[in-house]
Coordinates of C-alpha atoms in Angstrom, one line a residue:
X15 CA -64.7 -17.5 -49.8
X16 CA -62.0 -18.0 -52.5
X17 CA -59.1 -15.9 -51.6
X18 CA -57.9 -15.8 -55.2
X19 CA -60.9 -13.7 -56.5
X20 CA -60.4 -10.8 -53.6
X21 CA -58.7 -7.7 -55.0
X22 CA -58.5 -4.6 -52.8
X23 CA -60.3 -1.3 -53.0
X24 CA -59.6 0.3 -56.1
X25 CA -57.6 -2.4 -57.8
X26 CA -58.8 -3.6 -61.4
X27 CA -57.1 -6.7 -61.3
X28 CA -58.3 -10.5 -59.9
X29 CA -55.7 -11.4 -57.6
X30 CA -54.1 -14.2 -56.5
X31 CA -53.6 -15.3 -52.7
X32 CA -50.2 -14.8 -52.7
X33 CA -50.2 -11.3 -54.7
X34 CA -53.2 -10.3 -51.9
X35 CA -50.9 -11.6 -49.0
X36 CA -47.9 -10.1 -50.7
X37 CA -49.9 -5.9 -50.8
X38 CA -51.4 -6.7 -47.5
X39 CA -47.2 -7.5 -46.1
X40 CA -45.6 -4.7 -47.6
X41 CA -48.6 -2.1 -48.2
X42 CA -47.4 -0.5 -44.4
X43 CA -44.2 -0.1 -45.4
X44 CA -44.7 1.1 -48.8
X45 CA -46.9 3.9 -47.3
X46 CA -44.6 4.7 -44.5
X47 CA -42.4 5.3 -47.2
X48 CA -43.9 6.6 -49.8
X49 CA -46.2 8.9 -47.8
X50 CA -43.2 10.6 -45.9
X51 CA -43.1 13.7 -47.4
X52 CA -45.9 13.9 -49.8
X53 CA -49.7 12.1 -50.1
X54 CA -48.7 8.5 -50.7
X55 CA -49.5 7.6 -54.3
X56 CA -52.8 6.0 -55.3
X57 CA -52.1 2.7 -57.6
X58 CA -54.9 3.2 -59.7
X59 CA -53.3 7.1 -60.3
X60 CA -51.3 5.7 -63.2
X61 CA -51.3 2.3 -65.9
X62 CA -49.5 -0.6 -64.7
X63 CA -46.9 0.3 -67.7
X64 CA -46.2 3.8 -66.0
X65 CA -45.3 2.2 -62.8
X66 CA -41.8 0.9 -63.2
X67 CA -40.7 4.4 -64.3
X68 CA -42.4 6.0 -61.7
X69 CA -40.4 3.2 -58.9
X70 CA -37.2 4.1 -60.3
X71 CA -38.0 7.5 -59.9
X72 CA -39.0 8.3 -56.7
X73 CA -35.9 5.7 -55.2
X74 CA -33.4 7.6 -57.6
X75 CA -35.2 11.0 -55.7
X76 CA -34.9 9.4 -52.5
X77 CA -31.2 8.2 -53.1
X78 CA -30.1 12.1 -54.1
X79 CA -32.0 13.7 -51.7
X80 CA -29.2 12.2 -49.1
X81 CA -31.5 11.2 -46.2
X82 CA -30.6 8.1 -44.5
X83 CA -33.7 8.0 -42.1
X84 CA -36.6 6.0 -44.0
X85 CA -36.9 2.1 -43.2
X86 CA -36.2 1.6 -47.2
X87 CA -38.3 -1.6 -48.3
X88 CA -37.0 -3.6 -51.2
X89 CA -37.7 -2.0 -54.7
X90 CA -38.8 -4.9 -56.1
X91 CA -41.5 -5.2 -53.8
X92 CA -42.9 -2.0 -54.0
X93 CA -42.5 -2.2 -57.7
X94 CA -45.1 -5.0 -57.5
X95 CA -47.4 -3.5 -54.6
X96 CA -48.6 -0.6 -57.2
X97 CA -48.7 -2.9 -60.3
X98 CA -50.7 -5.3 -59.2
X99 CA -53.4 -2.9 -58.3
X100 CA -52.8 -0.7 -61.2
X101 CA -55.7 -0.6 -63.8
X102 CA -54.2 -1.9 -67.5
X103 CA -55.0 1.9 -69.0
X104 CA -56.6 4.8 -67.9
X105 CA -60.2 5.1 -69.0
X106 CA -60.7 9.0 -69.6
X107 CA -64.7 10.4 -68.4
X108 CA -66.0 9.9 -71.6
X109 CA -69.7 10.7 -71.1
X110 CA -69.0 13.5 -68.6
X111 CA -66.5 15.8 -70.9
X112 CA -67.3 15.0 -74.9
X113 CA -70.0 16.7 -77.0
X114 CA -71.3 19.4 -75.4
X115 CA -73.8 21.5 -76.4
X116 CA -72.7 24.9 -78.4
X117 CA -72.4 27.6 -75.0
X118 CA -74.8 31.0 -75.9
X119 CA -73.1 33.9 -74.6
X120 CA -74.1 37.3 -75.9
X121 CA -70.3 37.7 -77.2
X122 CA -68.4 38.8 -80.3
X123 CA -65.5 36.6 -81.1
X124 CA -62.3 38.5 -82.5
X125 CA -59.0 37.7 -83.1
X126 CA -54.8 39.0 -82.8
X127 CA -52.7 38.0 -85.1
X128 CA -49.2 39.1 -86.8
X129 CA -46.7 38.4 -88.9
X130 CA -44.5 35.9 -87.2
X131 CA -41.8 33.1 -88.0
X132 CA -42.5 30.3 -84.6
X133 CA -46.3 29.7 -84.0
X134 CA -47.4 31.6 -80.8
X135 CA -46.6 30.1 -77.3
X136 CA -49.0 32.1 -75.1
X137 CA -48.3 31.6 -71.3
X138 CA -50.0 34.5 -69.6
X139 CA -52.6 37.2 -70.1
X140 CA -53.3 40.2 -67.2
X141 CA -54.9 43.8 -67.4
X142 CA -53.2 45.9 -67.0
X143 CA -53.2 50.1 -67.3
X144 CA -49.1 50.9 -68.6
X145 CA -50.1 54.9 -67.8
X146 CA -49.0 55.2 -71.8
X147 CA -50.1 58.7 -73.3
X148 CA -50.3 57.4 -77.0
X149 CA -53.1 54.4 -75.7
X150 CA -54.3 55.2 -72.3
X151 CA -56.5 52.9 -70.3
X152 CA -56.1 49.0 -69.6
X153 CA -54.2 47.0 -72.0
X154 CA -54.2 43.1 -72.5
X155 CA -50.0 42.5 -71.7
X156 CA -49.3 38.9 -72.8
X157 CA -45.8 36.4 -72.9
X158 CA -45.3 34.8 -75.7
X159 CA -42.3 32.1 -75.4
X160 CA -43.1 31.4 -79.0
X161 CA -40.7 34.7 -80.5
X162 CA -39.9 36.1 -76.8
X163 CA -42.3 39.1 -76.5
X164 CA -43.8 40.9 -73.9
X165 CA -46.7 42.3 -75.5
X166 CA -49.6 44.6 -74.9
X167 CA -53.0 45.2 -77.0
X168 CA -55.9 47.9 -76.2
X169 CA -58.6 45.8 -77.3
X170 CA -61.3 48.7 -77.2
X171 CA -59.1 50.9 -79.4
X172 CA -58.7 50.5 -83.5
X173 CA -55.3 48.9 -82.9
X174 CA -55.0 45.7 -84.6
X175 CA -51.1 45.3 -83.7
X176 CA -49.8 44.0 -80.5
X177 CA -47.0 46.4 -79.4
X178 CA -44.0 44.6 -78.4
X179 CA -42.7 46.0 -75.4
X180 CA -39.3 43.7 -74.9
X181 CA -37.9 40.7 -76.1
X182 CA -36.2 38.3 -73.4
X183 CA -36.1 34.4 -73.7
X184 CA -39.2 32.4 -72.6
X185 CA -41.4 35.1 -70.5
X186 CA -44.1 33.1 -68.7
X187 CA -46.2 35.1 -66.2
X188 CA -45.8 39.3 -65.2
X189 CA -46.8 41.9 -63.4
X190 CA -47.2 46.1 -63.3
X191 CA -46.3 48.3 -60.6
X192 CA -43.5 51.3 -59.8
X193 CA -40.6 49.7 -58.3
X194 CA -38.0 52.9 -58.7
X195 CA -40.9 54.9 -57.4
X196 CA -40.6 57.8 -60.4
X197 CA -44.0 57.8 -61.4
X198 CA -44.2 55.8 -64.1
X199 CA -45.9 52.0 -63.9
X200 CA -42.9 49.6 -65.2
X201 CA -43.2 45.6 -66.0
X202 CA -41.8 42.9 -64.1
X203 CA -41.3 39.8 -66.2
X204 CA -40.6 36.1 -65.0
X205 CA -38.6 34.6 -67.5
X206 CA -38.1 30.7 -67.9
X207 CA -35.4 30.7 -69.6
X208 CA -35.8 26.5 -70.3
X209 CA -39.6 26.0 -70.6
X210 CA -39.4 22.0 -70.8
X211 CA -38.9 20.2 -67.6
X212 CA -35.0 20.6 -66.7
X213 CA -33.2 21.4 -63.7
X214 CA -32.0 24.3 -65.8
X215 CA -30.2 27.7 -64.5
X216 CA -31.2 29.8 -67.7
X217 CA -34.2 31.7 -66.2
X218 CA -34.1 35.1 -64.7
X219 CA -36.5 38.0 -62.8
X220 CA -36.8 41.1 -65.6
X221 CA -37.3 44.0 -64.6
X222 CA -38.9 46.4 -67.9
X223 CA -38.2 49.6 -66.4
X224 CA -40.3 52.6 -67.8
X225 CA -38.1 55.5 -69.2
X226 CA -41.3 57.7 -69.5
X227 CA -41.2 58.2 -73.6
X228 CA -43.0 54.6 -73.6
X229 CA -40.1 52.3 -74.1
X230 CA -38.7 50.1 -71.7
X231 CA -35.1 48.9 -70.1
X232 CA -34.6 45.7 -70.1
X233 CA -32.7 45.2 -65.7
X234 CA -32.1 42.1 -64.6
X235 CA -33.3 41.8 -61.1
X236 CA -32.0 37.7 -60.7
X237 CA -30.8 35.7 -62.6
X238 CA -29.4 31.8 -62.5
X239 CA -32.7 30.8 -61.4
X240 CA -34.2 27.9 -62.1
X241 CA -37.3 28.1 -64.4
X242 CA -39.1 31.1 -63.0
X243 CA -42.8 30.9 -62.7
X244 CA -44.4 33.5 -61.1
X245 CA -43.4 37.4 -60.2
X246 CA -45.2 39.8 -58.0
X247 CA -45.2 43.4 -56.9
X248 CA -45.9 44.5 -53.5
X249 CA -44.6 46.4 -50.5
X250 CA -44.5 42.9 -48.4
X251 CA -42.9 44.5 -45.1
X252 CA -44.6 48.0 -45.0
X253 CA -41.3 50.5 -45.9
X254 CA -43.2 52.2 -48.3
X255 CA -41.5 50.7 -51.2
X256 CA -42.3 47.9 -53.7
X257 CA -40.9 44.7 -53.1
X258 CA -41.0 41.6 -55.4
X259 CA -42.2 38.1 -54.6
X260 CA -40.6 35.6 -56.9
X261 CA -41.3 31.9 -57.5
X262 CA -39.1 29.3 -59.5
X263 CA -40.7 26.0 -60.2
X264 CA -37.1 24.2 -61.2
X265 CA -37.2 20.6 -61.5
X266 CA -36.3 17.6 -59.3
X267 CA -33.3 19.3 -57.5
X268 CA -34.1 23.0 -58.0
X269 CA -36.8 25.7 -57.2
X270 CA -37.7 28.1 -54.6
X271 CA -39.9 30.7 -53.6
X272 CA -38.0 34.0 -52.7
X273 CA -38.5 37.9 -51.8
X274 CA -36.7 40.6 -53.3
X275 CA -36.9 42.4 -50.5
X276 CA -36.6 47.2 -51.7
X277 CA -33.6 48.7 -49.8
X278 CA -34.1 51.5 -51.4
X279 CA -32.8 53.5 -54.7
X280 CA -29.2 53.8 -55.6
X281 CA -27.1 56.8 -56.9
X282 CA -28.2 55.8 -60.3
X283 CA -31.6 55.7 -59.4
X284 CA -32.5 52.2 -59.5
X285 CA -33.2 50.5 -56.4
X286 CA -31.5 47.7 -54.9
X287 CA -32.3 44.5 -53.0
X288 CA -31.6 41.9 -50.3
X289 CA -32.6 37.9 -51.4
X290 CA -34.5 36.3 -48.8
X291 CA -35.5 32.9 -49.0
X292 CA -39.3 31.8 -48.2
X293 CA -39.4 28.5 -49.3
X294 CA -36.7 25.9 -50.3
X295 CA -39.7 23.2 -52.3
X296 CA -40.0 23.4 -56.0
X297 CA -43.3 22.9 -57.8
X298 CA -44.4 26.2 -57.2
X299 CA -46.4 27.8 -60.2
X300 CA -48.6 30.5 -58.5
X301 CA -48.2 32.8 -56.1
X302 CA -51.2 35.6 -56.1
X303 CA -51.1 38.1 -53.5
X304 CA -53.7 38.4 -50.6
X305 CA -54.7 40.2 -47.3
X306 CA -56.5 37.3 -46.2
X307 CA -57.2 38.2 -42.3
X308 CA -58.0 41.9 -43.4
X309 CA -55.4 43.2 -41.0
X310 CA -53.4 45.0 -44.0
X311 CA -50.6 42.8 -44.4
X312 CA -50.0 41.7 -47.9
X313 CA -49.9 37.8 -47.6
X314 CA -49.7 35.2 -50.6
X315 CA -51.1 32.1 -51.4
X316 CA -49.0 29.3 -53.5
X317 CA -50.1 26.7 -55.5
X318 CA -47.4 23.9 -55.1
X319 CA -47.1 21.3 -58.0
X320 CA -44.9 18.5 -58.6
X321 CA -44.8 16.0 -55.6
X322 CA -46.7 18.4 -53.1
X323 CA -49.7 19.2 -55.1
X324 CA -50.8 21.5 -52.0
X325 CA -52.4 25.2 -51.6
X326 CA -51.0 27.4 -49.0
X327 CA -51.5 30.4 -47.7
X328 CA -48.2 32.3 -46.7
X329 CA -49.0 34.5 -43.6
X330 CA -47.1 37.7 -43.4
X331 CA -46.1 39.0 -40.0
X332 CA -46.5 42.6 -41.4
X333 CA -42.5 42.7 -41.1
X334 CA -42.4 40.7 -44.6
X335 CA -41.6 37.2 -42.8
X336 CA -44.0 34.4 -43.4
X337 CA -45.3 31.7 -41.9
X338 CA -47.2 28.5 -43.9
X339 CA -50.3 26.8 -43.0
X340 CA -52.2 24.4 -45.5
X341 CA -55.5 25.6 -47.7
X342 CA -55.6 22.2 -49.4
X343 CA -53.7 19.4 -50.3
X344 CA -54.6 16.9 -53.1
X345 CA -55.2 13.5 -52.4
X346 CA -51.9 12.3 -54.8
X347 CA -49.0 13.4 -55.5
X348 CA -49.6 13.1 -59.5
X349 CA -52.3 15.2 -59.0
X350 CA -51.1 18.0 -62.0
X351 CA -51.8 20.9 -60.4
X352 CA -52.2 23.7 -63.5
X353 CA -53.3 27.2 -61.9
X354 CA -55.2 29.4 -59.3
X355 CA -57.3 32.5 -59.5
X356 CA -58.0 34.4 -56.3
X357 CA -61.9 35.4 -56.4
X358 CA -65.0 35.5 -54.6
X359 CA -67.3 32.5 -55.8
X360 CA -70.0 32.2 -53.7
X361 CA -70.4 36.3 -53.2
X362 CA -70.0 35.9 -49.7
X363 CA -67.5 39.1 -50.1
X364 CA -64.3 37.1 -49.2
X365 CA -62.1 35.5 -51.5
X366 CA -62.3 31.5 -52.6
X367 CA -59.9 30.2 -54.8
X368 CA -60.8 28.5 -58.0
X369 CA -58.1 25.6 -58.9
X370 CA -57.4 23.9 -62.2
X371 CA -55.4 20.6 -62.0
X372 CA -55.1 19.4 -65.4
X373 CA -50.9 19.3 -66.1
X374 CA -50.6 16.9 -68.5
X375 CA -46.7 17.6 -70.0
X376 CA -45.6 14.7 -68.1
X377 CA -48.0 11.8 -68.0
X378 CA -50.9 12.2 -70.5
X379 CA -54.6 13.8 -69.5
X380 CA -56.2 11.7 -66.5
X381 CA -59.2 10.6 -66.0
X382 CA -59.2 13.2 -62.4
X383 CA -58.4 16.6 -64.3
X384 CA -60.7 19.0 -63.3
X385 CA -61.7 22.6 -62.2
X386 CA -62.8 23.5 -59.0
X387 CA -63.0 25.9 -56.3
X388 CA -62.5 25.8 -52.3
X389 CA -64.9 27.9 -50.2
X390 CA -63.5 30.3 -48.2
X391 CA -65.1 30.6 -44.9
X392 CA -62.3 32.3 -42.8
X393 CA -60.7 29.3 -41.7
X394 CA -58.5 26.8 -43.0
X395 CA -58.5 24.2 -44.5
X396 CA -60.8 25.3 -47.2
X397 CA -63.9 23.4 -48.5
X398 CA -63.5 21.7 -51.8
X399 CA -66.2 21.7 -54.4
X400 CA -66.2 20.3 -58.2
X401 CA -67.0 22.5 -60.8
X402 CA -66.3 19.8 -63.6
X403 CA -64.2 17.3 -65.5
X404 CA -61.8 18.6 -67.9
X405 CA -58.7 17.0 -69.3
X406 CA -56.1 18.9 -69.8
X407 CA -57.2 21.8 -68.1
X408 CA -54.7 24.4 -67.4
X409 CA -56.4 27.4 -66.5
X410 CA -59.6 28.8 -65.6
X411 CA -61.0 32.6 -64.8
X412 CA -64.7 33.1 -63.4
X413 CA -67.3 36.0 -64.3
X414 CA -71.0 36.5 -64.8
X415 CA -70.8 35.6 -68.2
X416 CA -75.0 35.0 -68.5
X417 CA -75.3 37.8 -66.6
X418 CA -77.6 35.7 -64.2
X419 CA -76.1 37.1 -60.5
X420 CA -73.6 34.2 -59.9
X421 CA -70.3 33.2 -61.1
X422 CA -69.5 31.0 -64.1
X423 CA -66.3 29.9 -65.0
X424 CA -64.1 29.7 -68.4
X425 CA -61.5 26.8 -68.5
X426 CA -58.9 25.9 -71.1
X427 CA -56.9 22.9 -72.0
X428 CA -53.2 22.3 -72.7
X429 CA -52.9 18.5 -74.7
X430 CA -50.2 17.1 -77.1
X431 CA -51.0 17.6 -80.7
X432 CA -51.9 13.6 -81.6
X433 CA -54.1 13.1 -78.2
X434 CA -55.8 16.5 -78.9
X435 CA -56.9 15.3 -82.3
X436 CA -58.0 12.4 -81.5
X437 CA -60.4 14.1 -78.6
X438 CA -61.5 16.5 -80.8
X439 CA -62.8 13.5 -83.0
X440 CA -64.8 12.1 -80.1
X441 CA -66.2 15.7 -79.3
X442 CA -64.3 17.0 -76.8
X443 CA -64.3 20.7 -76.2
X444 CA -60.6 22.9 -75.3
X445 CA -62.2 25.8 -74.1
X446 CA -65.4 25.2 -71.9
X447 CA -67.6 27.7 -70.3
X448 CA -68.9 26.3 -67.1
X449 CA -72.5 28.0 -66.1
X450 CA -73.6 28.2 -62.5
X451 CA -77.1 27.0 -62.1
X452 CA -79.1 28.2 -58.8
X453 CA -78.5 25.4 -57.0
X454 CA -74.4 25.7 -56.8
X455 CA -74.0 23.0 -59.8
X456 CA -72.3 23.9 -63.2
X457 CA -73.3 23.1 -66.9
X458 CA -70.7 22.7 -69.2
X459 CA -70.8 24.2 -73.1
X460 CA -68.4 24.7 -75.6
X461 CA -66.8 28.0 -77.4
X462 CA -64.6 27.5 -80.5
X463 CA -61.6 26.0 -80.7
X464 CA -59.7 23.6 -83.2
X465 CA -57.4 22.2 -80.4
X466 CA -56.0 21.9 -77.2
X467 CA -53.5 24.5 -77.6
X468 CA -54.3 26.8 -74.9
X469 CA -52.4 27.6 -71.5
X470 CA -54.1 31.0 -70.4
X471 CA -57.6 32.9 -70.2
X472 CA -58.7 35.9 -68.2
X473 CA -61.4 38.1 -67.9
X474 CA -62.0 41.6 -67.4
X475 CA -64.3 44.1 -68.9
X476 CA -62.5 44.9 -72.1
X477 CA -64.9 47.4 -73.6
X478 CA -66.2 49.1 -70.5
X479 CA -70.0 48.5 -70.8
X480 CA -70.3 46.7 -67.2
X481 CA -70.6 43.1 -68.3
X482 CA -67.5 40.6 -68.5
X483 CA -65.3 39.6 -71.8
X484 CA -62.3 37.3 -71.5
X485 CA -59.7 36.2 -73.6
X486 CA -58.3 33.1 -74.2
X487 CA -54.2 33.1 -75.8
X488 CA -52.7 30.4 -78.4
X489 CA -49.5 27.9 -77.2
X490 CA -48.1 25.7 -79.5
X491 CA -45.9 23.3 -78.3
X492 CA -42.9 23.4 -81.1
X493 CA -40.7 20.5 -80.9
X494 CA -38.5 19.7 -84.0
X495 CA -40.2 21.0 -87.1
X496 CA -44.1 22.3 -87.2
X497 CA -46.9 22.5 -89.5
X498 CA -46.5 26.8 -91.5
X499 CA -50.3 26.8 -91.1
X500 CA -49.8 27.2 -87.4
X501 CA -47.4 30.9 -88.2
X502 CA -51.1 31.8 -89.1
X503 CA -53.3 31.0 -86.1
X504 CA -54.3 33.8 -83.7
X505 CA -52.1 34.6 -80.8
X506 CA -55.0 36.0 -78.7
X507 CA -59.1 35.2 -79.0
X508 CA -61.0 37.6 -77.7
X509 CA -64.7 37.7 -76.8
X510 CA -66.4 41.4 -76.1
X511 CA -70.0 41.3 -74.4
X512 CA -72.7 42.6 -77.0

């Protein structure tokens, strides 16, 4: 056998002896490294030309983080272990995500726009009911990073203006619920505050407080936080009052997940609350609420980015104390975790979780971006199963869009300007609508859309007639000066069943 054509598993380049001898020396050590306190890194994850970067990286991380434990083995070395198994470029699934065929839903496309001076930057869409006299029934409330706005639109109503309910800095993700307990549903607001990848201190939890003639205050429940991700309403520890779960992605040396936990109203009316930590790792980006055991507690699951790239579910004691245990962890830690939905897949009346990873702000689209869902059969860990390919992918939300008795899904993609285009060209599709076939496999099709300049979708039933719509909302990465035709795009698509 001639030891200079043997490569290991995975690698895409013919090795020589001494290259083989020099992964099979150090590969133990590397991975006793690496692997300490996340998946150790596949070489084949990332181009040989990303792998230097990504070296000095994770021994700058190791360095700050001040531990002292770790046999360290010599950079050079492990420099070389994941190049000379790395492939020269990442070939994207060609054949599996470009031209697919035109998707035939019995939907009518519409569209929100307005007058605006920064394209739209549309982070997050939920349905919501605001209890408002003047428009009752459930609203579409949307961020918008791209002017600041919290807004809401009654899509089944003959309002063609969003109604701005605040302006704050960067609002990413929120949620509805009565947190000073007078009777009227307020608007609680995470707030980046520094969307690009910073260990920033700009972001802050906003509270919109309802003053019952349909306009809001603008309270400031925390602030200093580092790039806040992810706010939720709920009486966590079973006082009777509504607490609020908070999650701050930060960066490399900042992030947490903490509770806001009620103590109760002041003289002024307003309540006020105790900070309680509930997890010191950044990365997080979801955290939907849950009773997963049925026994009444409010639990929470998190979806965990950056180096983690793990599920969890947070188990609550019923006092509003948690304890971890793991759903799902990806197999690298480059993974790009994008976004969760809680719902019930298979119609086994429990909930599964359907997953996106598809974060491609730092390293490009991957050949592994995807949507997919883990089967929830009561205990953990959870059962993955692909859905399909998608680069990109952000976010996804599932329905019976057919109207064939199963679940389908809707996913959308997030991709820099240039490498959009040039997949586009080729065929590629930014919003997909996956269809469930009877056998538990999906078919992809395409809806619509110029690019991949989309970051949110749900669905709900926007024109009450019993059958699932969704919309999809427009996010324009600005950076230095932009094209005016982009003040005209739509802020929000929106697809009613016919």
């Amino acid at each position: 056998m001639n030891s200079a054509r043997q490569t290991p598993e995975g690698s895409a380049n013919r090795l020589k002896s001494d290259e083989i001898e020099l992964i099979q020396s150090v590969g133990p050590q590397v991975k006793a490294f690496c692997g300490d306190c996340h998946a150790m890194p596949r070489p084949t994850s990332s181009p040989v030309d990303e792998w230097e970067m990504e070296i000095i990286q994770g021994f700058d991380l190791y360095r700050q983080s001040g531990r002292t434990d770790l046999n360290v083995p010599e950079q050079l070395n492990v420099e070389r272990f994941f190049k000379l198994q790395a492939p020269a470029e990442l070939a994207l699934p060609v054949p599996s995500t470009l031209n697919y065929p035109p998707a035939e839903l019995p939907h009518q496309q519409s569209f929100v726009r307005q007058e605006r001076r920064r394209p739209p930057g549309v982070t997050h869409l939920g349905w919501y009911d605001l209890g408002l006299e003047s428009t009752p029934g459930n609203a579409i409330l949307y961020c918008d990073i791209g002017n600041g706005s919290v807004n809401a639109i009654w899509p089944n109503e003959s309002q063609t203006e969003p109604k701005r309910l605040a302006t704050l800095l960067q609002p990413v993700h929120l949620d509805v619920g009565d947190l000073d307990q007078d009777g009227n549903l307020d608007v609680l607001v995470a707030d980046i505050g520094e969307f690009n990848a910073a260990d920033s201190d700009l972001g802050r939890m906003v509270w919109l407080r309802a003053k019952g003639d349909e306009s809001f205050e603008t309270v400031v429940l925390a602030d200093n936080l580092s790039r806040p991700s992810d706010i939720r309403a709920a009486d966590f520890d079973g006082d009777g009052d509504t607490d609020v779960l908070c999650a701050t992605f930060g960066w490399r040396n900042s992030g947490e997940t903490f509770l806001l936990v009620n103590e109760g109203n002041g003289p002024d009316g307003k309540p006020t609350f105790r900070r309680k930590l509930l997890d010191p790792r950044h990365g997080t980006v979801h955290v939907p609420i849950v009773d997963f055991e049925g026994d009444g507690d409010l639990d929470f699951v998190a979806l965990i980015s950056q180096e983690h790239e793990r599920i969890e579910l947070f188990r609550n004691d019923g006092q509003g104390n948690f304890e971890s245990e793991l759903i799902w962890a990806a197999p690298d830690p480059a993974y790009g975790s994008s976004g969760i939905e809680l719902v019930d897949m298979d119609g086994d009346g429990d909930l599964d979780i359907l997953y996106t990873n598809g974060d491609s702000f730092d390293r490009g689209a991957k050949p592994y971006h995807s949507v997919q869902w883990l089967e929830n059969d009561g205990e953990l860990p959870m059962e993955r199963h692909q859905i399909g390919l998608m680069p990109g992918v952000l976010n996804a939300t599932a329905g019976d869009f057919d109207l064939d008795g199963d679940m389908d899904v809707i996913a959308v993609a997030l991709l820099a300007r240039d490498v959009s285009s040039k997949w586009v060209e080729q065929g590629s599709s930014p919003i997909v609508l996956f269809r469930q076939n009877s056998d538990g496999t999906f078919e992809p099709s395409r809806l619509p859309s110029r690019f991949h300049d989309h970051l949110s979708v749900i669905q709900a039933d926007f024109n009450q007639d019993g059958k699932p719509d969704f919309a999809t909302g427009s996010f324009f990465r600005v950076i230095g000066n932009y094209d005016p035709k982009e003040l005209e795009q739509p802020e929000l698509m929106i697809w009613k069943s016919e």
